[in-house]
mmCIF file of C-alpha atoms and ligand atoms in Angstrom:
data_model
loop_
_atom_site.group_PDB
_atom_site.id
_atom_site.type_symbol
_atom_site.label_atom_id
_atom_site.label_comp_id
_atom_site.label_asym_id
_atom_site.label_seq_id
_atom_site.Cartn_x
_atom_site.Cartn_y
_atom_site.Cartn_z
ATOM 1 C CA MET A 1 53.480 -39.719 -29.620
ATOM 2 C CA ILE A 2 52.519 -42.650 -31.830
ATOM 3 C CA LYS A 3 50.060 -41.838 -34.575
ATOM 4 C CA ASN A 4 50.835 -43.799 -37.737
ATOM 5 C CA LEU A 5 51.036 -47.479 -37.000
ATOM 6 C CA LEU A 6 52.338 -50.261 -39.245
ATOM 7 C CA ILE A 7 50.693 -53.546 -38.319
ATOM 8 C CA THR A 8 52.302 -56.470 -40.105
ATOM 9 C CA GLY A 9 50.342 -59.710 -40.427
ATOM 10 C CA GLY A 10 47.144 -57.766 -39.717
ATOM 11 C CA ALA A 11 44.997 -60.019 -41.920
ATOM 12 C CA GLY A 12 45.536 -62.992 -39.604
ATOM 13 C CA PHE A 13 43.725 -63.940 -36.427
ATOM 14 C CA ILE A 14 45.173 -61.751 -33.651
ATOM 15 C CA GLY A 15 46.470 -58.986 -35.931
ATOM 16 C CA SER A 16 42.987 -58.346 -37.336
ATOM 17 C CA HIS A 17 41.549 -58.190 -33.811
ATOM 18 C CA PHE A 18 44.246 -55.648 -32.931
ATOM 19 C CA ILE A 19 43.542 -53.450 -35.991
ATOM 20 C CA LYS A 20 39.822 -53.316 -35.133
ATOM 21 C CA TYR A 21 40.688 -52.638 -31.487
ATOM 22 C CA ILE A 22 43.113 -49.777 -32.298
ATOM 23 C CA LEU A 23 40.726 -48.092 -34.756
ATOM 24 C CA SER A 24 37.958 -48.129 -32.160
ATOM 25 C CA VAL A 25 40.040 -47.077 -29.127
ATOM 26 C CA TYR A 26 42.282 -44.534 -30.930
ATOM 27 C CA PRO A 27 40.102 -42.960 -33.651
ATOM 28 C CA ASP A 28 42.863 -40.471 -34.532
ATOM 29 C CA TYR A 29 45.454 -43.184 -35.338
ATOM 30 C CA PHE A 30 46.231 -44.165 -38.907
ATOM 31 C CA VAL A 31 46.794 -47.908 -39.377
ATOM 32 C CA VAL A 32 48.580 -49.569 -42.289
ATOM 33 C CA ASN A 33 48.028 -53.322 -42.490
ATOM 34 C CA PHE A 34 50.968 -54.911 -44.337
ATOM 35 C CA ASP A 35 50.267 -58.585 -44.983
ATOM 36 C CA LYS A 36 51.461 -61.151 -47.515
ATOM 37 C CA LEU A 37 48.079 -62.918 -47.496
ATOM 38 C CA THR A 38 49.373 -66.441 -47.026
ATOM 39 C CA TYR A 39 46.789 -69.209 -46.549
ATOM 40 C CA ALA A 40 46.225 -67.708 -43.051
ATOM 41 C CA GLY A 41 45.739 -64.106 -44.181
ATOM 42 C CA ASN A 42 42.086 -63.252 -44.726
ATOM 43 C CA LEU A 43 40.676 -59.847 -45.613
ATOM 44 C CA ASP A 44 37.222 -61.063 -44.532
ATOM 45 C CA ASN A 45 38.562 -60.479 -41.008
ATOM 46 C CA LEU A 46 38.655 -56.733 -41.706
ATOM 47 C CA ARG A 47 35.332 -56.142 -43.452
ATOM 48 C CA GLU A 48 34.156 -53.828 -40.664
ATOM 49 C CA VAL A 49 37.069 -51.426 -41.190
ATOM 50 C CA GLU A 50 37.932 -51.724 -44.892
ATOM 51 C CA ASN A 51 36.244 -48.398 -45.694
ATOM 52 C CA ASN A 52 37.581 -46.597 -42.633
ATOM 53 C CA PRO A 53 39.636 -43.593 -43.889
ATOM 54 C CA ASN A 54 42.183 -44.272 -41.124
ATOM 55 C CA TYR A 55 42.889 -47.789 -42.431
ATOM 56 C CA LYS A 56 44.936 -48.913 -45.412
ATOM 57 C CA PHE A 57 45.825 -52.405 -46.628
ATOM 58 C CA ILE A 58 49.061 -53.141 -48.497
ATOM 59 C CA GLN A 59 49.847 -56.649 -49.713
ATOM 60 C CA GLY A 60 53.517 -57.321 -49.030
ATOM 61 C CA ASP A 61 56.110 -59.638 -47.533
ATOM 62 C CA ILE A 62 58.022 -58.603 -44.395
ATOM 63 C CA CYS A 63 61.114 -60.278 -45.901
ATOM 64 C CA ASP A 64 61.032 -57.712 -48.729
ATOM 65 C CA ALA A 65 63.076 -54.847 -47.250
ATOM 66 C CA LYS A 66 62.318 -52.435 -50.101
ATOM 67 C CA ALA A 67 58.556 -52.918 -49.778
ATOM 68 C CA VAL A 68 58.729 -52.479 -45.999
ATOM 69 C CA GLU A 69 60.846 -49.324 -46.314
ATOM 70 C CA ASN A 70 58.597 -47.796 -48.973
ATOM 71 C CA THR A 71 55.559 -48.456 -46.804
ATOM 72 C CA ILE A 72 57.192 -46.774 -43.810
ATOM 73 C CA GLU A 73 58.313 -43.732 -45.826
ATOM 74 C CA GLU A 74 55.111 -43.233 -47.794
ATOM 75 C CA ASN A 75 52.905 -43.449 -44.697
ATOM 76 C CA SER A 76 55.135 -41.586 -42.192
ATOM 77 C CA ILE A 77 55.037 -44.638 -39.941
ATOM 78 C CA ASP A 78 56.253 -44.129 -36.377
ATOM 79 C CA ALA A 79 55.845 -47.598 -34.856
ATOM 80 C CA ILE A 80 55.519 -51.249 -35.928
ATOM 81 C CA VAL A 81 53.582 -54.071 -34.314
ATOM 82 C CA ASN A 82 54.667 -57.351 -35.898
ATOM 83 C CA TYR A 83 52.050 -60.115 -36.041
ATOM 84 C CA ALA A 84 53.320 -61.505 -39.368
ATOM 85 C CA ALA A 85 54.471 -65.074 -38.930
ATOM 86 C CA GLU A 86 54.012 -68.668 -39.898
ATOM 87 C CA THR A 87 52.195 -69.901 -36.820
ATOM 88 C CA HIS A 88 51.044 -73.506 -36.919
ATOM 89 C CA VAL A 89 53.198 -76.116 -35.152
ATOM 90 C CA ASP A 90 51.933 -79.046 -37.269
ATOM 91 C CA ARG A 91 52.787 -77.224 -40.503
ATOM 92 C CA SER A 92 56.272 -76.406 -39.151
ATOM 93 C CA ILE A 93 56.805 -80.131 -38.552
ATOM 94 C CA MET A 94 56.009 -80.806 -42.232
ATOM 95 C CA TYR A 95 57.986 -77.919 -43.737
ATOM 96 C CA ALA A 96 60.045 -75.461 -41.731
ATOM 97 C CA ASP A 97 61.373 -73.281 -44.594
ATOM 98 C CA ASP A 98 58.680 -70.591 -44.561
ATOM 99 C CA PHE A 99 58.892 -70.454 -40.764
ATOM 100 C CA LEU A 100 62.585 -69.640 -40.750
ATOM 101 C CA ARG A 101 62.160 -67.114 -43.548
ATOM 102 C CA THR A 102 59.279 -65.104 -42.099
ATOM 103 C CA ASP A 103 59.764 -65.627 -38.360
ATOM 104 C CA ILE A 104 63.519 -64.901 -38.387
ATOM 105 C CA LEU A 105 64.566 -63.050 -41.561
ATOM 106 C CA GLY A 106 61.320 -61.086 -41.642
ATOM 107 C CA VAL A 107 61.914 -59.885 -38.074
ATOM 108 C CA GLN A 108 65.436 -58.815 -39.011
ATOM 109 C CA VAL A 109 64.036 -56.737 -41.917
ATOM 110 C CA LEU A 110 61.584 -55.013 -39.555
ATOM 111 C CA LEU A 111 64.310 -54.367 -36.973
ATOM 112 C CA GLU A 112 66.590 -52.858 -39.646
ATOM 113 C CA ALA A 113 63.740 -50.647 -40.819
ATOM 114 C CA THR A 114 62.933 -49.560 -37.250
ATOM 115 C CA ARG A 115 66.575 -48.550 -36.884
ATOM 116 C CA LYS A 116 66.950 -46.897 -40.283
ATOM 117 C CA PHE A 117 63.826 -44.735 -39.910
ATOM 118 C CA ASN A 118 64.320 -44.023 -36.198
ATOM 119 C CA LEU A 119 60.883 -45.374 -35.375
ATOM 120 C CA LYS A 120 59.613 -44.816 -31.850
ATOM 121 C CA LYS A 121 58.894 -48.466 -31.167
ATOM 122 C CA MET A 122 58.618 -51.974 -32.583
ATOM 123 C CA VAL A 123 56.556 -54.579 -30.740
ATOM 124 C CA GLN A 124 57.399 -58.191 -31.575
ATOM 125 C CA ILE A 125 54.454 -60.528 -31.002
ATOM 126 C CA SER A 126 55.712 -63.902 -29.889
ATOM 127 C CA THR A 127 54.841 -67.001 -27.985
ATOM 128 C CA ASP A 128 55.429 -68.821 -24.707
ATOM 129 C CA GLU A 129 56.482 -71.824 -26.838
ATOM 130 C CA VAL A 130 60.019 -70.358 -27.064
ATOM 131 C CA TYR A 131 60.553 -71.405 -23.414
ATOM 132 C CA GLY A 132 59.725 -75.043 -24.163
ATOM 133 C CA ALA A 133 57.645 -77.287 -21.907
ATOM 134 C CA VAL A 134 57.521 -77.442 -18.116
ATOM 135 C CA GLU A 135 55.900 -80.156 -15.924
ATOM 136 C CA SER A 136 55.196 -77.766 -13.047
ATOM 137 C CA GLY A 137 55.970 -74.136 -12.204
ATOM 138 C CA TYR A 138 56.040 -71.160 -14.560
ATOM 139 C CA PHE A 139 58.485 -69.524 -16.968
ATOM 140 C CA THR A 140 59.393 -65.905 -16.270
ATOM 141 C CA GLU A 141 60.824 -63.378 -18.736
ATOM 142 C CA GLU A 142 64.291 -64.438 -17.490
ATOM 143 C CA SER A 143 63.823 -68.151 -18.259
ATOM 144 C CA PRO A 144 66.148 -69.492 -20.974
ATOM 145 C CA PHE A 145 64.731 -70.387 -24.375
ATOM 146 C CA ALA A 146 64.353 -74.126 -25.056
ATOM 147 C CA PRO A 147 62.142 -74.419 -28.163
ATOM 148 C CA ASN A 148 61.046 -77.902 -29.231
ATOM 149 C CA SER A 149 59.236 -77.416 -32.560
ATOM 150 C CA PRO A 150 60.515 -75.744 -35.734
ATOM 151 C CA TYR A 151 57.801 -73.106 -35.150
ATOM 152 C CA ALA A 152 59.024 -72.360 -31.614
ATOM 153 C CA ALA A 153 62.664 -72.384 -32.740
ATOM 154 C CA SER A 154 61.999 -69.892 -35.522
ATOM 155 C CA LYS A 155 60.035 -67.590 -33.182
ATOM 156 C CA ALA A 156 62.902 -67.834 -30.676
ATOM 157 C CA GLY A 157 65.307 -66.785 -33.451
ATOM 158 C CA GLY A 158 63.242 -63.666 -34.178
ATOM 159 C CA ASP A 159 62.976 -62.824 -30.474
ATOM 160 C CA LEU A 160 66.729 -63.211 -29.958
ATOM 161 C CA LEU A 161 67.318 -60.802 -32.834
ATOM 162 C CA CYS A 162 65.144 -58.266 -30.983
ATOM 163 C CA ARG A 163 67.370 -58.650 -27.935
ATOM 164 C CA ALA A 164 70.503 -58.345 -30.094
ATOM 165 C CA PHE A 165 69.264 -55.209 -31.893
ATOM 166 C CA PHE A 166 68.453 -53.523 -28.605
ATOM 167 C CA ASN A 167 71.824 -54.397 -27.083
ATOM 168 C CA THR A 168 73.789 -53.517 -30.223
ATOM 169 C CA TYR A 169 71.956 -50.470 -31.600
ATOM 170 C CA GLN A 170 69.469 -49.558 -28.825
ATOM 171 C CA THR A 171 66.681 -50.260 -31.326
ATOM 172 C CA PRO A 172 63.475 -49.543 -29.348
ATOM 173 C CA VAL A 173 61.971 -52.998 -29.575
ATOM 174 C CA VAL A 174 59.827 -54.852 -27.014
ATOM 175 C CA ALA A 175 59.272 -58.615 -27.242
ATOM 176 C CA THR A 176 56.141 -60.361 -25.950
ATOM 177 C CA HIS A 177 55.558 -64.007 -25.102
ATOM 178 C CA SER A 178 51.910 -64.973 -24.965
ATOM 179 C CA CYS A 179 50.116 -68.158 -24.067
ATOM 180 C CA ASN A 180 47.614 -69.663 -26.564
ATOM 181 C CA VAL A 181 45.110 -67.107 -27.855
ATOM 182 C CA TYR A 182 41.511 -67.963 -28.762
ATOM 183 C CA GLY A 183 38.472 -66.105 -30.088
ATOM 184 C CA THR A 184 36.580 -65.410 -33.301
ATOM 185 C CA HIS A 185 38.263 -65.361 -36.760
ATOM 186 C CA GLN A 186 40.927 -67.970 -35.912
ATOM 187 C CA TYR A 187 41.926 -70.143 -38.867
ATOM 188 C CA PRO A 188 40.291 -73.568 -38.416
ATOM 189 C CA GLU A 189 43.539 -75.524 -38.159
ATOM 190 C CA LYS A 190 44.195 -74.514 -34.519
ATOM 191 C CA VAL A 191 42.575 -76.756 -31.950
ATOM 192 C CA ILE A 192 39.609 -74.620 -30.787
ATOM 193 C CA PRO A 193 38.247 -73.542 -34.209
ATOM 194 C CA LEU A 194 39.114 -76.930 -35.736
ATOM 195 C CA PHE A 195 37.140 -78.802 -33.083
ATOM 196 C CA ILE A 196 34.173 -76.410 -33.173
ATOM 197 C CA THR A 197 33.878 -76.443 -36.968
ATOM 198 C CA ASN A 198 34.354 -80.222 -37.184
ATOM 199 C CA LEU A 199 31.467 -80.684 -34.758
ATOM 200 C CA LEU A 200 29.326 -78.208 -36.686
ATOM 201 C CA GLU A 201 30.035 -80.300 -39.807
ATOM 202 C CA GLY A 202 29.121 -83.512 -37.945
ATOM 203 C CA LYS A 203 32.747 -84.721 -37.951
ATOM 204 C CA LYS A 204 34.756 -86.137 -35.041
ATOM 205 C CA VAL A 205 37.517 -84.180 -33.301
ATOM 206 C CA PRO A 206 41.086 -85.571 -33.564
ATOM 207 C CA LEU A 207 42.562 -85.465 -30.056
ATOM 208 C CA TYR A 208 46.320 -86.016 -30.101
ATOM 209 C CA GLY A 209 47.923 -88.653 -27.854
ATOM 210 C CA ASP A 210 46.445 -89.072 -24.368
ATOM 211 C CA GLY A 211 44.805 -85.629 -24.412
ATOM 212 C CA LEU A 212 46.597 -84.653 -21.202
ATOM 213 C CA ASN A 213 48.782 -81.909 -22.697
ATOM 214 C CA VAL A 214 48.160 -78.571 -21.016
ATOM 215 C CA ARG A 215 47.806 -75.132 -22.629
ATOM 216 C CA GLU A 216 47.069 -71.744 -21.051
ATOM 217 C CA TRP A 217 44.324 -69.807 -22.868
ATOM 218 C CA ILE A 218 43.832 -66.061 -23.265
ATOM 219 C CA HIS A 219 41.036 -64.328 -25.158
ATOM 220 C CA ALA A 220 42.014 -62.194 -28.190
ATOM 221 C CA SER A 221 40.466 -59.082 -26.573
ATOM 222 C CA ASP A 222 42.738 -59.414 -23.517
ATOM 223 C CA HIS A 223 45.738 -59.926 -25.799
ATOM 224 C CA CYS A 224 44.868 -56.713 -27.699
ATOM 225 C CA ARG A 225 44.727 -54.713 -24.465
ATOM 226 C CA ALA A 226 48.072 -56.157 -23.404
ATOM 227 C CA ILE A 227 49.702 -55.100 -26.690
ATOM 228 C CA ASP A 228 48.139 -51.634 -26.342
ATOM 229 C CA ALA A 229 49.755 -51.286 -22.886
ATOM 230 C CA ILE A 230 53.096 -52.549 -24.199
ATOM 231 C CA LEU A 231 53.040 -50.322 -27.289
ATOM 232 C CA HIS A 232 52.354 -47.196 -25.245
ATOM 233 C CA LYS A 233 54.084 -47.867 -21.925
ATOM 234 C CA ALA A 234 56.834 -50.514 -22.135
ATOM 235 C CA ALA A 235 60.476 -49.458 -21.997
ATOM 236 C CA PRO A 236 62.626 -50.172 -25.077
ATOM 237 C CA GLY A 237 64.462 -53.486 -24.753
ATOM 238 C CA SER A 238 61.955 -54.927 -22.300
ATOM 239 C CA VAL A 239 60.237 -58.312 -22.522
ATOM 240 C CA TYR A 240 56.749 -59.217 -21.288
ATOM 241 C CA ASN A 241 54.904 -62.481 -20.811
ATOM 242 C CA ILE A 242 51.161 -62.288 -21.512
ATOM 243 C CA GLY A 243 49.115 -64.928 -19.707
ATOM 244 C CA SER A 244 45.705 -65.562 -18.225
ATOM 245 C CA GLY A 245 46.271 -68.233 -15.588
ATOM 246 C CA THR A 246 43.590 -70.374 -17.291
ATOM 247 C CA GLU A 247 45.258 -73.749 -17.819
ATOM 248 C CA LYS A 248 43.378 -76.623 -19.422
ATOM 249 C CA GLN A 249 44.239 -80.158 -20.368
ATOM 250 C CA ASN A 250 43.241 -80.732 -23.989
ATOM 251 C CA ILE A 251 40.714 -83.363 -22.909
ATOM 252 C CA GLU A 252 39.018 -80.878 -20.541
ATOM 253 C CA LEU A 253 38.924 -78.262 -23.287
ATOM 254 C CA THR A 254 37.500 -80.815 -25.734
ATOM 255 C CA LYS A 255 34.709 -81.778 -23.322
ATOM 256 C CA GLU A 256 33.776 -78.091 -22.873
ATOM 257 C CA ILE A 257 33.609 -77.626 -26.658
ATOM 258 C CA LEU A 258 31.530 -80.816 -27.041
ATOM 259 C CA ALA A 259 29.063 -79.583 -24.414
ATOM 260 C CA LEU A 260 28.718 -76.162 -26.061
ATOM 261 C CA CYS A 261 28.110 -77.872 -29.422
ATOM 262 C CA GLY A 262 25.573 -80.291 -27.890
ATOM 263 C CA ARG A 263 27.650 -83.377 -28.779
ATOM 264 C CA GLU A 264 28.706 -86.448 -26.781
ATOM 265 C CA GLU A 265 32.164 -87.857 -26.036
ATOM 266 C CA ASP A 266 31.805 -90.441 -28.809
ATOM 267 C CA MET A 267 32.733 -87.568 -31.155
ATOM 268 C CA ILE A 268 36.300 -87.679 -29.799
ATOM 269 C CA GLU A 269 38.683 -89.528 -32.109
ATOM 270 C CA PRO A 270 41.951 -90.315 -30.307
ATOM 271 C CA VAL A 271 44.737 -90.057 -32.912
ATOM 272 C CA ALA A 272 48.516 -90.514 -32.924
ATOM 273 C CA ASP A 273 50.390 -87.841 -31.063
ATOM 274 C CA ARG A 274 52.104 -84.823 -32.643
ATOM 275 C CA ARG A 275 55.862 -85.361 -32.980
ATOM 276 C CA GLY A 276 57.745 -83.683 -30.114
ATOM 277 C CA HIS A 277 54.418 -82.612 -28.560
ATOM 278 C CA ASP A 278 55.153 -80.218 -25.675
ATOM 279 C CA ARG A 279 53.404 -81.432 -22.524
ATOM 280 C CA ARG A 280 52.672 -78.150 -20.786
ATOM 281 C CA TYR A 281 53.253 -74.453 -21.457
ATOM 282 C CA ALA A 282 52.916 -72.137 -18.490
ATOM 283 C CA ILE A 283 54.118 -68.593 -17.911
ATOM 284 C CA ASP A 284 54.289 -66.183 -15.021
ATOM 285 C CA HIS A 285 52.580 -62.978 -16.198
ATOM 286 C CA SER A 286 52.997 -60.960 -13.001
ATOM 287 C CA LYS A 287 55.481 -58.514 -14.599
ATOM 288 C CA ILE A 288 52.970 -56.936 -17.013
ATOM 289 C CA ILE A 289 50.412 -56.625 -14.191
ATOM 290 C CA ARG A 290 52.964 -55.056 -11.865
ATOM 291 C CA GLU A 291 54.670 -52.719 -14.330
ATOM 292 C CA LEU A 292 52.005 -51.801 -16.893
ATOM 293 C CA GLY A 293 48.770 -52.199 -14.932
ATOM 294 C CA TRP A 294 47.225 -54.641 -17.428
ATOM 295 C CA LYS A 295 45.273 -57.704 -16.354
ATOM 296 C CA PRO A 296 43.244 -60.372 -18.165
ATOM 297 C CA GLU A 297 39.484 -59.827 -17.914
ATOM 298 C CA LYS A 298 37.631 -62.365 -20.033
ATOM 299 C CA ILE A 299 36.378 -65.404 -18.103
ATOM 300 C CA PHE A 300 37.264 -68.489 -20.172
ATOM 301 C CA THR A 301 33.813 -70.093 -20.072
ATOM 302 C CA ASP A 302 32.233 -66.847 -21.388
ATOM 303 C CA GLY A 303 34.884 -66.425 -24.073
ATOM 304 C CA LEU A 304 34.556 -70.025 -25.245
ATOM 305 C CA ARG A 305 30.731 -69.819 -25.339
ATOM 306 C CA GLU A 306 30.905 -66.620 -27.420
ATOM 307 C CA THR A 307 33.513 -68.185 -29.718
ATOM 308 C CA VAL A 308 31.373 -71.274 -30.357
ATOM 309 C CA ALA A 309 28.354 -69.028 -31.018
ATOM 310 C CA TRP A 310 30.360 -66.983 -33.539
ATOM 311 C CA TYR A 311 31.444 -70.064 -35.514
ATOM 312 C CA LYS A 312 27.837 -71.309 -35.475
ATOM 313 C CA ASP A 313 26.629 -67.974 -36.897
ATOM 314 C CA ASN A 314 29.442 -67.437 -39.399
ATOM 315 C CA GLU A 315 29.714 -70.539 -41.492
ATOM 316 C CA TRP A 316 30.311 -68.257 -44.532
ATOM 317 C CA TRP A 317 33.630 -67.281 -42.933
ATOM 318 C CA TRP A 318 35.082 -70.735 -42.202
ATOM 319 C CA LYS A 319 33.396 -73.151 -44.597
ATOM 320 C CA LYS A 320 35.402 -72.074 -47.634
ATOM 321 C CA LEU A 321 38.654 -72.253 -45.629
ATOM 322 C CA LYS A 322 38.007 -75.930 -44.921
ATOM 323 C CA ASP A 323 37.785 -76.720 -48.632
ATOM 324 C CA GLY A 324 40.560 -76.640 -51.196
ATOM 325 C CA ASP A 325 44.159 -76.765 -49.991
ATOM 326 C CA TYR A 326 43.007 -77.402 -46.457
ATOM 327 C CA ASN A 327 41.913 -80.998 -47.102
ATOM 328 C CA GLU A 328 45.197 -81.750 -48.878
ATOM 329 C CA TYR A 329 47.028 -80.335 -45.865
ATOM 330 C CA TYR A 330 45.153 -82.612 -43.499
ATOM 331 C CA LYS A 331 45.741 -85.734 -45.563
ATOM 332 C CA LYS A 332 49.479 -84.978 -45.670
ATOM 333 C CA GLN A 333 49.562 -84.161 -41.963
ATOM 334 C CA TYR A 334 48.014 -87.462 -40.934
ATOM 335 C CA LYS A 335 50.390 -89.465 -43.148
ATOM 336 C CA GLU A 336 53.304 -87.610 -41.625
ATOM 337 C CA ARG A 337 52.297 -88.214 -38.010
ATOM 338 C CA ILE A 338 51.006 -91.756 -38.069
HETATM 339 P P1 LIG B 401 47.851 -66.251 -38.180
HETATM 340 O O1 LIG B 401 48.529 -67.445 -38.748
HETATM 341 O O2 LIG B 401 46.368 -66.252 -38.013
HETATM 342 O O3 LIG B 401 48.218 -64.951 -39.077
HETATM 343 C C1 LIG B 401 49.504 -64.679 -39.519
HETATM 344 C C2 LIG B 401 49.400 -63.548 -40.534
HETATM 345 O O4 LIG B 401 50.723 -63.228 -40.998
HETATM 346 C C3 LIG B 401 48.574 -63.904 -41.781
HETATM 347 O O5 LIG B 401 47.690 -62.854 -42.094
HETATM 348 C C4 LIG B 401 49.621 -64.062 -42.872
HETATM 349 O O6 LIG B 401 49.141 -63.744 -44.173
HETATM 350 C C5 LIG B 401 50.692 -63.084 -42.401
HETATM 351 N N1 LIG B 401 52.032 -63.390 -42.912
HETATM 352 C C6 LIG B 401 52.678 -64.598 -42.885
HETATM 353 N N2 LIG B 401 53.890 -64.488 -43.466
HETATM 354 C C7 LIG B 401 54.031 -63.186 -43.829
HETATM 355 C C8 LIG B 401 55.077 -62.449 -44.440
HETATM 356 N N3 LIG B 401 56.226 -63.033 -44.811
HETATM 357 N N4 LIG B 401 54.901 -61.122 -44.657
HETATM 358 C C9 LIG B 401 53.727 -60.516 -44.313
HETATM 359 N N5 LIG B 401 52.702 -61.165 -43.743
HETATM 360 C C10 LIG B 401 52.851 -62.487 -43.491
HETATM 361 O O7 LIG B 401 48.596 -65.965 -36.805
HETATM 362 P P2 LIG B 401 48.047 -65.461 -35.388
HETATM 363 O O8 LIG B 401 47.521 -66.609 -34.642
HETATM 364 O O9 LIG B 401 47.227 -64.245 -35.566
HETATM 365 O O10 LIG B 401 49.435 -65.071 -34.703
HETATM 366 C C11 LIG B 401 49.986 -63.754 -34.850
HETATM 367 C C12 LIG B 401 51.263 -63.687 -34.060
HETATM 368 O O11 LIG B 401 51.019 -64.024 -32.697
HETATM 369 C C13 LIG B 401 52.346 -64.659 -34.531
HETATM 370 O O12 LIG B 401 53.588 -64.024 -34.445
HETATM 371 C C14 LIG B 401 52.277 -65.792 -33.533
HETATM 372 O O13 LIG B 401 53.544 -66.415 -33.400
HETATM 373 C C15 LIG B 401 51.889 -65.043 -32.272
HETATM 374 N N6 LIG B 401 51.189 -65.851 -31.278
HETATM 375 C C16 LIG B 401 50.024 -66.490 -31.602
HETATM 376 C C17 LIG B 401 49.363 -67.233 -30.619
HETATM 377 C C18 LIG B 401 48.071 -67.956 -30.926
HETATM 378 O O14 LIG B 401 47.621 -68.734 -30.073
HETATM 379 N N7 LIG B 401 47.433 -67.718 -32.056
HETATM 380 C C19 LIG B 401 49.902 -67.329 -29.325
HETATM 381 C C20 LIG B 401 51.083 -66.642 -29.036
HETATM 382 C C21 LIG B 401 51.715 -65.902 -30.025
HETATM 383 P P1 LIG B 402 47.302 -75.800 -31.430
HETATM 384 O O1 LIG B 402 45.994 -75.105 -31.515
HETATM 385 O O2 LIG B 402 47.913 -76.334 -32.685
HETATM 386 O O3 LIG B 402 48.298 -74.802 -30.672
HETATM 387 P P2 LIG B 402 49.795 -75.042 -30.090
HETATM 388 O O4 LIG B 402 50.307 -76.341 -30.584
HETATM 389 O O5 LIG B 402 50.535 -73.888 -30.678
HETATM 390 O O6 LIG B 402 49.650 -74.993 -28.607
HETATM 391 O O7 LIG B 402 47.185 -77.024 -30.417
HETATM 392 C C1 LIG B 402 46.776 -76.811 -29.074
HETATM 393 C C2 LIG B 402 46.798 -78.171 -28.367
HETATM 394 O O8 LIG B 402 45.808 -79.018 -28.975
HETATM 395 C C3 LIG B 402 48.117 -78.892 -28.539
HETATM 396 O O9 LIG B 402 48.439 -79.571 -27.326
HETATM 397 C C4 LIG B 402 47.866 -79.902 -29.635
HETATM 398 C C5 LIG B 402 46.395 -80.226 -29.485
HETATM 399 N N1 LIG B 402 45.700 -80.553 -30.749
HETATM 400 C C6 LIG B 402 44.953 -81.745 -30.850
HETATM 401 O O10 LIG B 402 44.858 -82.528 -29.882
HETATM 402 N N2 LIG B 402 44.321 -82.007 -32.029
HETATM 403 C C7 LIG B 402 44.421 -81.176 -33.112
HETATM 404 O O11 LIG B 402 43.835 -81.489 -34.189
HETATM 405 C C8 LIG B 402 45.184 -79.966 -32.983
HETATM 406 C C9 LIG B 402 45.306 -79.010 -34.149
HETATM 407 C C10 LIG B 402 45.802 -79.698 -31.779
#
């Protein structure tokens, strides 16, 4: 029985959705959110639960083994769900150091701790980007890794460590590979929140290259339910893809966002392509449906409409994130790519 859950990276986009989900679905669980609070970590994401007696926040780095071990001991943790990561491809192209540190060494620290304290399970949250790009067809859980960005390579390193720890020590870890996630509270550097907030500010949207790259999109609520199923039902050492089947070319996605924001196509600014830009990610998610009984529920057009509405209503949340270091980041990013 899992009762005391350590959620690492819980102040970020998907991790904060998962904490709120767990506290509402399992009111008897105790959740510790262990997060370094990098630029992407935001305690505003957890306002609804910050006074919940079953929730505790600890600021810490998953690469700091002592801090992780103390947290596990002091809170009688019995399982870890690891969302902590550096996550943005464009940033990884500018500087990969933090990606390798957190996404590989950090995972090793969590695996060691899972082993040392005989935890019941560790769930590693990862991405379909580890499989690389595919023109047609779908990657299964057996497909070889072929990462193309420093982000994808570092995530692949962490995922391979999960495999190695299971094979070497039978550490009860499960790795997950999800397609692109969208929803509320996503840092406005990723394409959907960036484009929505730019339009709300009256700015154009920078569409990379020819706009024909394809991504598969899943709503954060469906991702949370998938991780719930994996945490409670998946066998140690197993691997699951999490997908929705909703594939979109970036140009199609952009036009849907423009329509929801009441703007015309002249707000599209074609810009130079991302270096090494993967053309299409696509995964076969039949295994999780077959084995764990999960399936995606949110219709993309509904999810996108709700997401746009949330950004419209919550300028207080994103406006301050687009000031400060963010503008410096964008200036540097454009210089780097063009
Ligand atoms: P995010 O960037 O919004 O949040 C990451 C969180 O991790 C932040 O709160 C940050 O402060 C924290 N963090 C970073 N380094 C840390 C460290 N060393 N120690 C402790 N905390 C640290 O990311 P997200 O979009 O919520 O993604 C969460 C996970 O899901 C990541 O592992 C990512 O690779 C994976 N994933 C994301 C997507 C997506 O589309 N967002 C898709 C597939 C997989
Ligand atoms: P992103 O949200 O960065 O996710 P990922 O690269 O992990 O899939 O980008 C999604 C797609 O949108 C990707 O093909 C790159 C493209 N994109 C743009 O065209 N313009 C942008 O400003 C950004 C951030 C992304």
